[in-house]
């Protein structure tokens, strides 16, 4: 290179270099050593170095990050435009009306009654029941709605599931036409709220083997005695479905017990660690008289009760999906914002490993539940189908919420970040609508041909 070329190149470099910045840099590092080291790099190494420097030196927010979305396999694309619109409508309601108050009411163990009229406007109660409401959607949408509710607040999803699924479902499956006409329209509009009383203080998983709560016929009335426990909505419900054992036939019967019925007392269960917004109660029935007209006319045994449970168990599996999705999305959002060692923790290998395991579990749950609902809509749903989904999803939910709490470190135990609530509520999902053990035995019986029930 000639002297003139060197002078020309030097002038060009002087124009390009910020001498003040170079001076400050020389006070921190040995520039001659850097020049020597960089000069020894090959083209590939230099390209890698420049890529790293551009990434580090870029403006904050310049790197466009992918959206936070727990639907990794895009199952929403399988929904019709009308169904997708309804899904978004429910999601917007939960984001706008429930998310801002969810932690407050959960922490106080109180229910936000002011949301009921707003929730009624969604027109989603009994959405899969023929002749009820305007949407007339398949069971798949019932599951999608359960997921969307639980994605923000499992308590609200449980409140809705008890009312629309268990209570309305009992009347829809086991009620007479007169009972359906009296209750389902106003329950669909949420002008009357329902509860479902099956579990007892001493009888949980063993309900199929015999209830402690009894009923006996006296003329045109039935007299009910006994207790129920963990009955959601029961402290304020307008009607509670009570299942009792007939003293004469030893068969299970169902009753519509109206609010204020003498002999019916519901006491709120305090000090729960999960679903604190849900108003669970212990119900005491003392010579509670119910007219024959309020006995569910199409319930003659526990097999009829089981029809309701099979129908709603799929929705509980979807609730587990929603709980997992809410925890995963909250954790992912957190890791993109939380910085340690000068960069977002989402860029760390160990954090990404947790996130991938979470989205893998979540995706497996979603696809299983999607197929489960398709079976239900095709009339092919069996007890073992629903039980397998409940077992798998409730177990994997525990894994997802645990890892969500893990990636958030100490902040994972604070309500303000939402994940702590999902961690606690996952424990309730794990137990209700059939424990892991009972549902496992139902599946085990189906695949082996042997019943392992005691």
GROMACS .gro file of N, CA and C in nm, residues 113 159 162-163 167 183 187 192-196 231-241 257-260 264 266 279 283:
model
   93
  113UNK      N    1  -6.938  -1.076   4.366
  113UNK     CA    2  -7.074  -1.095   4.314
  113UNK      C    3  -7.109  -0.997   4.202
  159UNK      N    4  -6.637  -2.178   3.985
  159UNK     CA    5  -6.771  -2.124   4.009
  159UNK      C    6  -6.861  -2.150   3.890
  162UNK      N    7  -6.936  -2.535   3.835
  162UNK     CA    8  -7.035  -2.588   3.929
  162UNK      C    9  -7.175  -2.547   3.886
  163UNK      N   10  -7.188  -2.420   3.849
  163UNK     CA   11  -7.320  -2.368   3.811
  163UNK      C   12  -7.367  -2.425   3.678
  167UNK      N   13  -7.458  -2.826   3.824
  167UNK     CA   14  -7.596  -2.797   3.865
  167UNK      C   15  -7.692  -2.800   3.746
  183UNK      N   16  -8.613  -2.420   3.572
  183UNK     CA   17  -8.481  -2.380   3.618
  183UNK      C   18  -8.382  -2.341   3.510
  187UNK      N   19  -8.130  -2.009   3.498
  187UNK     CA   20  -7.991  -2.042   3.532
  187UNK      C   21  -7.900  -2.007   3.415
  192UNK      N   22  -8.052  -1.718   3.843
  192UNK     CA   23  -8.050  -1.814   3.954
  192UNK      C   24  -7.919  -1.890   3.945
  193UNK      N   25  -7.851  -1.906   4.058
  193UNK     CA   26  -7.721  -1.973   4.062
  193UNK      C   27  -7.736  -2.110   4.128
  194UNK      N   28  -7.666  -2.208   4.073
  194UNK     CA   29  -7.678  -2.344   4.123
  194UNK      C   30  -7.555  -2.396   4.194
  195UNK      N   31  -7.576  -2.498   4.278
  195UNK     CA   32  -7.468  -2.569   4.347
  195UNK      C   33  -7.494  -2.719   4.333
  196UNK      N   34  -7.394  -2.799   4.368
  196UNK     CA   35  -7.401  -2.943   4.345
  196UNK      C   36  -7.348  -3.014   4.469
  231UNK      N   37  -6.894  -2.805   4.901
  231UNK     CA   38  -6.996  -2.773   4.801
  231UNK      C   39  -6.981  -2.627   4.755
  232UNK      N   40  -6.924  -2.611   4.636
  232UNK     CA   41  -6.903  -2.478   4.581
  232UNK      C   42  -7.032  -2.405   4.552
  233UNK      N   43  -7.032  -2.274   4.575
  233UNK     CA   44  -7.147  -2.184   4.553
  233UNK      C   45  -7.259  -2.202   4.655
  234UNK      N   46  -7.247  -2.299   4.744
  234UNK     CA   47  -7.362  -2.337   4.829
  234UNK      C   48  -7.402  -2.228   4.928
  235UNK      N   49  -7.312  -2.136   4.962
  235UNK     CA   50  -7.347  -2.033   5.061
  235UNK      C   51  -7.444  -1.931   5.004
  236UNK      N   52  -7.453  -1.923   4.870
  236UNK     CA   53  -7.541  -1.822   4.811
  236UNK      C   54  -7.628  -1.876   4.697
  237UNK      N   55  -7.620  -2.005   4.667
  237UNK     CA   56  -7.693  -2.063   4.554
  237UNK      C   57  -7.844  -2.054   4.574
  238UNK      N   58  -7.914  -2.036   4.464
  238UNK     CA   59  -8.060  -2.033   4.466
  238UNK      C   60  -8.117  -2.175   4.469
  239UNK      N   61  -8.041  -2.270   4.416
  239UNK     CA   62  -8.082  -2.410   4.420
  239UNK      C   63  -7.958  -2.497   4.432
  240UNK      N   64  -7.966  -2.597   4.517
  240UNK     CA   65  -7.855  -2.691   4.536
  240UNK      C   66  -7.903  -2.832   4.504
  241UNK      N   67  -7.831  -2.898   4.415
  241UNK     CA   68  -7.864  -3.037   4.382
  241UNK      C   69  -7.807  -3.125   4.494
  257UNK      N   70  -8.299  -2.860   4.606
  257UNK     CA   71  -8.324  -2.795   4.735
  257UNK      C   72  -8.310  -2.644   4.717
  258UNK      N   73  -8.419  -2.577   4.737
  258UNK     CA   74  -8.423  -2.433   4.712
  258UNK      C   75  -8.363  -2.352   4.827
  259UNK      N   76  -8.316  -2.235   4.793
  259UNK     CA   77  -8.258  -2.144   4.892
  259UNK      C   78  -8.362  -2.112   4.999
  260UNK      N   79  -8.321  -2.118   5.124
  260UNK     CA   80  -8.410  -2.087   5.234
  260UNK      C   81  -8.496  -2.203   5.279
  264UNK      N   82  -8.211  -2.681   5.592
  264UNK     CA   83  -8.093  -2.674   5.506
  264UNK      C   84  -8.003  -2.560   5.555
  266UNK      N   85  -7.603  -2.401   5.518
  266UNK     CA   86  -7.473  -2.404   5.449
  266UNK      C   87  -7.376  -2.311   5.522
  279UNK      N   88  -6.675  -2.010   4.712
  279UNK     CA   89  -6.740  -2.018   4.842
  279UNK      C   90  -6.787  -2.162   4.867
  283UNK      N   91  -7.270  -2.845   5.419
  283UNK     CA   92  -7.416  -2.838   5.425
  283UNK      C   93  -7.466  -2.939   5.527
   0.00000   0.00000   0.00000
